[in-house]
Short mmCIF file of C-alpha atoms in Angstrom, two decimals:
data_model
loop_
_atom_site.label_atom_id
_atom_site.label_comp_id
_atom_site.label_asym_id
_atom_site.label_seq_id
_atom_site.Cartn_x
_atom_site.Cartn_y
_atom_site.Cartn_z
CA MET T 545 -39.07 -66.93 9.89
CA LEU T 546 -38.70 -63.75 11.99
CA THR T 547 -41.67 -63.04 14.40
CA PRO T 548 -42.89 -59.50 14.45
CA SER T 549 -41.18 -58.75 17.82
CA VAL T 550 -37.72 -60.06 16.52
CA GLU T 551 -38.09 -58.17 13.33
CA ALA T 552 -38.73 -54.72 15.13
CA LEU T 553 -35.84 -55.48 17.43
CA ILE T 554 -33.32 -56.24 14.76
CA GLN T 555 -34.30 -52.98 12.99
CA HIS T 556 -33.64 -50.94 16.00
CA LEU T 557 -30.17 -52.80 16.62
CA ALA T 558 -29.23 -52.49 12.89
CA ASP T 559 -27.26 -49.23 13.55
CA GLY T 560 -24.66 -51.19 15.80
CA LYS T 561 -25.12 -48.61 18.96
CA PHE T 562 -26.29 -49.60 22.17
CA HIS T 563 -29.88 -49.38 23.27
CA SER T 564 -31.27 -49.96 26.70
CA GLY T 565 -33.45 -52.83 27.31
CA LYS T 566 -36.05 -50.47 28.98
CA LYS T 567 -36.01 -48.05 25.99
CA LEU T 568 -36.36 -51.03 23.62
CA ALA T 569 -39.40 -52.30 25.49
CA ASP T 570 -41.03 -49.00 25.74
CA THR T 571 -40.53 -48.31 22.04
CA LEU T 572 -41.65 -51.71 20.94
CA GLN T 573 -44.49 -51.60 23.34
CA THR T 574 -43.54 -54.90 24.91
CA SER T 575 -41.88 -56.31 28.17
CA ARG T 576 -38.18 -56.40 28.88
CA THR T 577 -38.45 -60.08 29.06
CA THR T 578 -39.75 -60.26 25.49
CA VAL T 579 -36.95 -57.91 24.37
CA TRP T 580 -34.46 -60.48 26.19
CA LYS T 581 -35.95 -63.48 24.45
CA SER T 582 -35.76 -61.62 21.05
CA VAL T 583 -31.98 -61.02 21.60
CA GLN T 584 -31.82 -64.86 22.23
CA SER T 585 -33.48 -65.68 19.23
CA LEU T 586 -31.22 -63.44 17.18
CA GLN T 587 -28.36 -64.76 18.69
CA ALA T 588 -29.45 -68.26 17.83
CA LEU T 589 -29.43 -67.24 14.26
CA GLY T 590 -25.76 -66.28 14.50
CA LEU T 591 -25.94 -62.79 14.84
CA GLU T 592 -23.42 -61.23 17.21
CA ILE T 593 -25.01 -59.15 20.01
CA GLN T 594 -23.49 -57.60 23.01
CA ALA T 595 -25.37 -57.18 26.06
CA VAL T 596 -23.54 -54.69 28.61
CA LYS T 597 -25.16 -53.80 32.17
CA GLY T 598 -26.01 -50.34 32.39
CA ARG T 599 -25.98 -49.81 28.30
CA GLY T 600 -28.07 -52.37 27.03
CA TYR T 601 -27.93 -54.48 23.72
CA ARG T 602 -25.99 -53.66 20.51
CA LEU T 603 -25.11 -55.71 17.46
CA THR T 604 -21.25 -56.16 17.19
CA HIS T 605 -21.40 -55.06 13.56
CA PRO T 606 -23.86 -52.57 12.00
CA TRP T 607 -26.41 -54.80 9.96
CA GLU T 608 -28.09 -53.91 6.50
CA ARG T 609 -31.17 -56.00 5.49
CA LEU T 610 -31.45 -57.06 1.99
CA ASN T 611 -34.17 -54.95 0.15
CA ALA T 612 -35.75 -56.36 -2.96
CA GLU T 613 -36.96 -52.88 -4.01
CA GLN T 614 -33.53 -51.28 -3.67
CA ILE T 615 -31.90 -54.23 -5.45
CA THR T 616 -34.21 -54.19 -8.43
CA ALA T 617 -33.75 -50.38 -8.68
CA SER T 618 -30.16 -50.68 -8.96
CA ILE T 619 -29.84 -53.25 -11.57
CA GLN T 620 -28.89 -52.27 -15.09
CA VAL T 621 -30.84 -54.30 -17.53
CA PRO T 622 -29.07 -55.17 -20.75
CA GLU T 623 -31.01 -54.57 -23.95
CA ALA T 624 -33.20 -57.55 -25.08
CA CYS T 625 -33.01 -58.85 -21.39
CA PRO T 626 -36.35 -59.73 -19.74
CA PRO T 627 -36.95 -57.59 -16.84
CA PRO T 628 -35.63 -59.20 -13.63
CA VAL T 629 -37.85 -60.25 -10.75
CA VAL T 630 -36.02 -60.10 -7.60
CA GLU T 631 -37.18 -61.80 -4.27
CA VAL T 632 -35.61 -61.78 -0.91
CA HIS T 633 -36.38 -64.48 1.90
CA ASP T 634 -35.29 -64.47 5.46
CA CYS T 635 -34.42 -68.13 5.23
CA LEU T 636 -34.55 -70.78 2.74
CA ASN T 637 -32.98 -74.17 2.58
CA SER T 638 -31.00 -73.21 -0.66
CA THR T 639 -31.60 -70.24 -3.05
CA ASN T 640 -30.70 -72.61 -5.90
CA ALA T 641 -33.03 -75.29 -4.70
CA HIS T 642 -35.80 -72.85 -4.25
CA LEU T 643 -35.48 -71.61 -7.97
CA LEU T 644 -35.28 -75.09 -9.34
CA ARG T 645 -38.25 -76.34 -7.49
CA THR T 646 -40.52 -73.57 -8.54
CA ALA T 647 -38.79 -73.09 -12.24
CA SER T 648 -42.02 -73.78 -14.18
CA LEU T 649 -43.67 -70.92 -12.42
CA ARG T 650 -40.82 -68.40 -13.18
CA PRO T 651 -39.91 -66.08 -15.97
CA ALA T 652 -36.31 -65.87 -17.00
CA ALA T 653 -34.13 -63.46 -15.14
CA SER T 654 -35.55 -64.61 -11.74
CA ILE T 655 -33.19 -63.37 -8.79
CA CYS T 656 -33.46 -64.92 -5.45
CA LEU T 657 -31.53 -63.90 -2.43
CA ALA T 658 -31.69 -65.27 1.39
CA GLU T 659 -30.57 -63.86 4.47
CA MET T 660 -29.86 -67.41 5.57
CA GLN T 661 -29.68 -70.85 4.10
CA THR T 662 -30.26 -74.07 6.12
CA ALA T 663 -28.88 -76.38 3.61
CA GLY T 664 -26.71 -74.13 1.49
CA ARG T 665 -24.76 -76.17 -1.08
CA GLY T 666 -21.54 -75.88 -3.08
CA ARG T 667 -20.31 -78.28 -5.96
CA LEU T 668 -20.43 -81.94 -5.28
CA GLY T 669 -22.75 -81.70 -2.38
CA ARG T 670 -20.47 -79.71 -0.08
CA ASN T 671 -22.17 -77.83 2.51
CA TRP T 672 -21.96 -73.99 2.14
CA VAL T 673 -21.95 -72.36 5.64
CA SER T 674 -24.77 -69.78 5.39
CA PRO T 675 -25.31 -67.80 8.77
CA PHE T 676 -28.14 -65.14 8.98
CA GLY T 677 -27.57 -61.66 7.57
CA ALA T 678 -23.61 -61.88 7.10
CA ASN T 679 -23.00 -62.70 3.42
CA ILE T 680 -24.39 -62.97 -0.18
CA TYR T 681 -26.39 -66.03 -1.04
CA LEU T 682 -27.74 -65.06 -4.56
CA SER T 683 -29.20 -67.51 -7.33
CA LEU T 684 -30.48 -66.30 -10.69
CA LEU T 685 -32.70 -68.37 -13.14
CA TRP T 686 -32.15 -68.14 -16.86
CA ARG T 687 -33.42 -70.03 -19.91
CA PHE T 688 -31.41 -71.21 -22.66
CA ARG T 689 -32.16 -72.80 -26.00
CA ARG T 690 -31.35 -76.66 -26.12
CA GLY T 691 -28.10 -77.66 -27.47
CA GLU T 692 -26.03 -74.65 -26.22
CA SER T 693 -22.79 -75.67 -24.57
CA LEU T 694 -22.68 -74.50 -20.96
CA GLY T 695 -19.62 -76.24 -19.87
CA GLY T 696 -17.58 -72.98 -19.45
CA LEU T 697 -20.40 -71.10 -17.83
CA SER T 698 -19.12 -71.12 -14.24
CA LEU T 699 -15.66 -69.75 -15.48
CA ALA T 700 -17.55 -66.87 -16.97
CA VAL T 701 -19.45 -66.14 -13.93
CA GLY T 702 -16.19 -66.28 -11.72
CA VAL T 703 -14.76 -63.48 -14.10
CA GLU T 704 -17.73 -61.29 -13.79
CA THR T 705 -17.71 -61.88 -9.86
CA VAL T 706 -14.07 -60.82 -9.77
CA ARG T 707 -14.77 -57.77 -11.94
CA VAL T 708 -17.46 -56.67 -9.47
CA LEU T 709 -15.14 -57.33 -6.60
CA ARG T 710 -12.22 -55.39 -8.13
CA THR T 711 -14.39 -52.13 -8.35
CA LEU T 712 -15.00 -52.52 -4.58
CA GLY T 713 -11.31 -52.29 -3.96
CA LEU T 714 -10.48 -56.10 -3.73
CA ALA T 715 -7.14 -56.85 -5.23
CA ASP T 716 -5.03 -60.10 -5.55
CA LEU T 717 -8.24 -62.31 -6.51
CA ARG T 718 -7.82 -65.62 -8.02
CA LEU T 719 -10.00 -68.22 -9.91
CA LYS T 720 -9.71 -71.92 -9.15
CA TRP T 721 -11.05 -74.07 -11.89
CA PRO T 722 -14.03 -74.62 -12.19
CA ASN T 723 -15.94 -72.45 -9.61
CA ASP T 724 -13.82 -71.08 -6.63
CA ILE T 725 -12.85 -67.37 -5.99
CA LEU T 726 -9.96 -67.11 -3.83
CA TRP T 727 -7.70 -64.69 -2.16
CA GLN T 728 -4.31 -65.60 -0.90
CA GLU T 729 -5.13 -69.38 -1.33
CA ARG T 730 -8.36 -68.93 0.79
CA LYS T 731 -11.85 -69.38 -0.35
CA LEU T 732 -13.88 -66.14 -0.58
CA GLY T 733 -16.64 -67.30 -2.81
CA GLY T 734 -17.97 -70.20 -4.73
CA ILE T 735 -20.26 -70.77 -7.80
CA LEU T 736 -22.81 -73.48 -8.34
CA ILE T 737 -24.38 -74.02 -11.97
CA GLU T 738 -27.41 -76.37 -11.91
CA ALA T 739 -29.68 -77.06 -14.90
CA ILE T 740 -32.96 -78.87 -15.79
CA THR T 741 -34.60 -79.52 -19.08
CA GLU T 742 -38.16 -78.36 -19.59
CA SER T 743 -40.91 -80.14 -21.62
CA GLN T 744 -40.49 -77.75 -24.47
CA GLY T 745 -36.89 -78.35 -24.73
CA GLN T 746 -35.49 -75.15 -23.25
CA CYS T 747 -32.66 -75.70 -20.58
CA VAL T 748 -33.22 -74.03 -17.31
CA VAL T 749 -29.96 -72.90 -15.61
CA VAL T 750 -29.86 -71.66 -12.02
CA VAL T 751 -26.45 -69.66 -11.27
CA GLY T 752 -25.93 -69.75 -7.47
CA LEU T 753 -23.33 -67.39 -5.92
CA GLY T 754 -22.09 -67.34 -2.23
CA LEU T 755 -19.72 -64.57 -1.12
CA ASN T 756 -18.41 -64.30 2.24
CA LEU T 757 -18.66 -60.79 3.59
CA ARG T 758 -18.40 -60.79 7.56
CA LEU T 759 -18.28 -64.41 8.97
CA PRO T 760 -19.30 -64.65 12.38
CA PRO T 761 -16.61 -66.76 14.24
CA GLY T 762 -19.07 -69.44 15.46
CA ALA T 763 -20.22 -69.98 11.71
CA ALA T 764 -16.59 -70.02 10.37
CA ASP T 765 -15.78 -73.00 12.83
CA ALA T 766 -17.91 -75.28 10.55
CA ILE T 767 -15.78 -74.39 7.51
CA ASP T 768 -13.31 -77.26 6.69
CA GLN T 769 -11.06 -75.46 4.50
CA PRO T 770 -9.07 -72.11 4.53
CA TRP T 771 -11.44 -69.37 4.05
CA VAL T 772 -11.50 -65.52 4.03
CA ASP T 773 -14.27 -62.86 3.95
CA ILE T 774 -14.28 -59.28 2.42
CA ARG T 775 -14.26 -57.60 6.03
CA THR T 776 -10.96 -59.07 6.61
CA ILE T 777 -9.38 -58.43 2.97
CA LEU T 778 -10.56 -54.75 3.07
CA GLY T 779 -10.21 -53.91 6.95
CA GLY T 780 -6.77 -55.75 7.16
CA GLY T 781 -7.79 -56.77 10.74
CA SER T 782 -8.19 -53.16 11.97
CA SER T 783 -10.85 -52.04 14.30
CA ARG T 784 -12.25 -49.87 11.51
CA SER T 785 -12.71 -52.83 9.25
CA ASP T 786 -16.29 -52.97 9.54
CA LEU T 787 -16.44 -49.64 7.66
CA ALA T 788 -14.85 -51.24 4.78
CA VAL T 789 -17.43 -53.62 4.18
CA PRO T 790 -19.51 -52.89 1.27
CA SER T 791 -23.26 -52.53 1.11
CA ARG T 792 -25.04 -56.05 0.66
CA ASN T 793 -27.68 -54.43 -1.30
CA ARG T 794 -25.27 -52.66 -3.69
CA MET T 795 -23.26 -55.75 -4.05
CA ALA T 796 -26.40 -57.75 -4.96
CA GLY T 797 -27.43 -55.23 -7.46
CA ASP T 798 -23.77 -55.12 -9.06
CA LEU T 799 -23.71 -58.69 -9.21
CA SER T 800 -27.24 -59.11 -10.70
CA SER T 801 -26.44 -56.52 -13.40
CA ARG T 802 -23.18 -58.34 -14.38
CA LEU T 803 -24.88 -61.95 -14.43
CA LEU T 804 -27.68 -60.54 -16.40
CA ALA T 805 -25.45 -59.30 -19.12
CA LEU T 806 -23.25 -62.28 -18.97
CA LEU T 807 -26.20 -64.66 -19.56
CA ASN T 808 -27.81 -62.45 -22.22
CA ALA T 809 -24.77 -62.87 -24.23
CA TYR T 810 -23.47 -66.36 -23.28
CA GLY T 811 -25.85 -68.20 -25.73
CA SER T 812 -24.51 -66.57 -28.65
CA GLU T 813 -20.98 -65.80 -27.55
CA GLY T 814 -20.22 -68.70 -25.46
CA LEU T 815 -16.96 -68.46 -22.93
CA THR T 816 -14.70 -66.78 -25.53
CA PRO T 817 -15.29 -63.06 -24.26
CA TRP T 818 -14.31 -64.16 -20.68
CA LEU T 819 -11.37 -66.55 -21.47
CA GLU T 820 -8.67 -63.86 -21.46
CA ASP T 821 -9.51 -62.49 -18.08
CA TRP T 822 -10.07 -66.07 -16.80
CA ARG T 823 -6.61 -67.03 -17.78
CA ARG T 824 -5.11 -63.81 -16.17
CA TRP T 825 -6.72 -64.27 -12.76
CA ASN T 826 -6.62 -68.20 -12.56
CA CYS T 827 -4.34 -69.96 -9.91
CA VAL T 828 -4.32 -73.48 -11.85
CA LEU T 829 -2.45 -73.17 -15.08
CA GLY T 830 1.24 -74.18 -14.80
CA ARG T 831 0.73 -75.77 -11.45
CA ARG T 832 0.80 -79.36 -10.33
CA VAL T 833 -2.67 -80.55 -9.39
CA THR T 834 -4.05 -83.81 -7.83
CA VAL T 835 -7.30 -84.90 -9.29
CA ASP T 836 -9.86 -87.23 -7.99
CA GLU T 837 -11.95 -88.72 -10.77
CA ILE T 838 -14.52 -91.66 -10.82
CA GLY T 839 -12.62 -93.62 -8.31
CA GLN T 840 -9.13 -92.86 -9.33
CA ARG T 841 -6.57 -90.38 -8.23
CA TYR T 842 -3.73 -88.97 -10.05
CA GLU T 843 -1.38 -85.93 -10.34
CA ALA T 844 -0.82 -84.01 -13.56
CA THR T 845 -0.01 -80.41 -14.52
CA ALA T 846 -2.71 -78.04 -15.79
CA VAL T 847 -1.78 -76.46 -19.04
CA ASN T 848 -4.85 -74.79 -20.44
CA VAL T 849 -8.66 -74.30 -20.68
CA THR T 850 -10.51 -74.89 -23.69
CA GLU T 851 -13.25 -72.66 -25.27
CA GLU T 852 -15.65 -75.06 -23.89
CA GLY T 853 -14.45 -74.67 -20.27
CA SER T 854 -12.63 -78.09 -20.09
CA LEU T 855 -9.44 -78.17 -18.17
CA VAL T 856 -6.34 -79.40 -20.18
CA LEU T 857 -4.01 -81.62 -18.09
CA ARG T 858 -0.70 -83.13 -19.00
CA ARG T 859 -0.10 -86.30 -17.10
CA ASP T 860 3.41 -87.50 -16.18
CA ASP T 861 3.62 -89.87 -18.87
CA GLY T 862 3.09 -87.24 -21.37
CA ARG T 863 -0.67 -87.90 -22.31
CA ARG T 864 -2.98 -85.06 -22.27
CA ARG T 865 -6.52 -85.15 -20.74
CA LEU T 866 -9.65 -83.13 -20.94
CA LEU T 867 -11.37 -82.58 -17.72
CA ALA T 868 -14.82 -81.46 -17.35
CA ALA T 869 -16.29 -80.20 -14.24
CA GLY T 870 -18.74 -83.07 -13.33
CA ASP T 871 -17.95 -85.12 -10.45
CA VAL T 872 -14.28 -84.28 -10.32
CA ARG T 873 -12.35 -82.84 -7.33
CA LEU T 874 -9.19 -80.84 -8.17
CA ARG T 875 -6.53 -79.92 -5.57
CA VAL T 876 -3.76 -77.44 -6.49
CA ARG T 877 -0.39 -78.42 -5.27
CA HIS T 878 1.37 -75.87 -3.18
CA ASP T 879 4.71 -77.84 -2.71
CA ALA T 880 5.36 -77.75 -6.54
#
């Protein structure tokens, strides 16, 4: 996706310091016009670049490129787990879609990351805003035996994600059934589980995870719900908040390690080992919720989650209903 000249320029600007147009042109052995056009290309991707007369160009925030070798080396591979294969792309339509499309060619424990997604997806086909070089867009392919119950997998993934984020200093995180990671009622991340059945009967599952690290203002304008990023949480809006943002490569390695351990155990253990923490960190149980399900809308109280990951609701007439993720929209009432 990136031309050689644009790739070279972004590497020089990655430190967040000013670089004069003349020095960049001399270093890159190109013209100042080419430097200017490359800056425009990076700005079109969503990177925030300042141009100041007499000082040159700089990225508003220091930038760290995702590195497959660095991520692979940092992954802790659980016993009896296939060795992970990590790939990093500049741009994909969707990391989940890419793994599903090429699943027959891949071993288990295939991990895919992208600097940018042009058609990032959330649950129920929602758009996931995915600007270049700003966040984490990670998908992991795994194979399960046919017949295993995977209904609670997104809940377990949410728990492991929160565990990683807590080690990085993020507090007050909450999980919304079945796949959202929230901070103070604002969306920090989302999980998308997709599966296909192979001819030999195995179930191929792709776990997709999107986390907001540092959303550029222009990209954030396209989000239609309350959102937050890690920079805001850790930095508190201060001028030093960029220093608080953790390494994307470290995060990718830590998340991959946790997800591999989870998937390696989930086939035999199911959701049970993760339920206690999910219940501790959830923001749904005991709350009034509005449910949109198969053309009908109703209100109820969320009372529990089953061992299979279904949400137990108590309707106003006293009846209980089990809610599987499926094509269901759930909104937590904040006025009740």
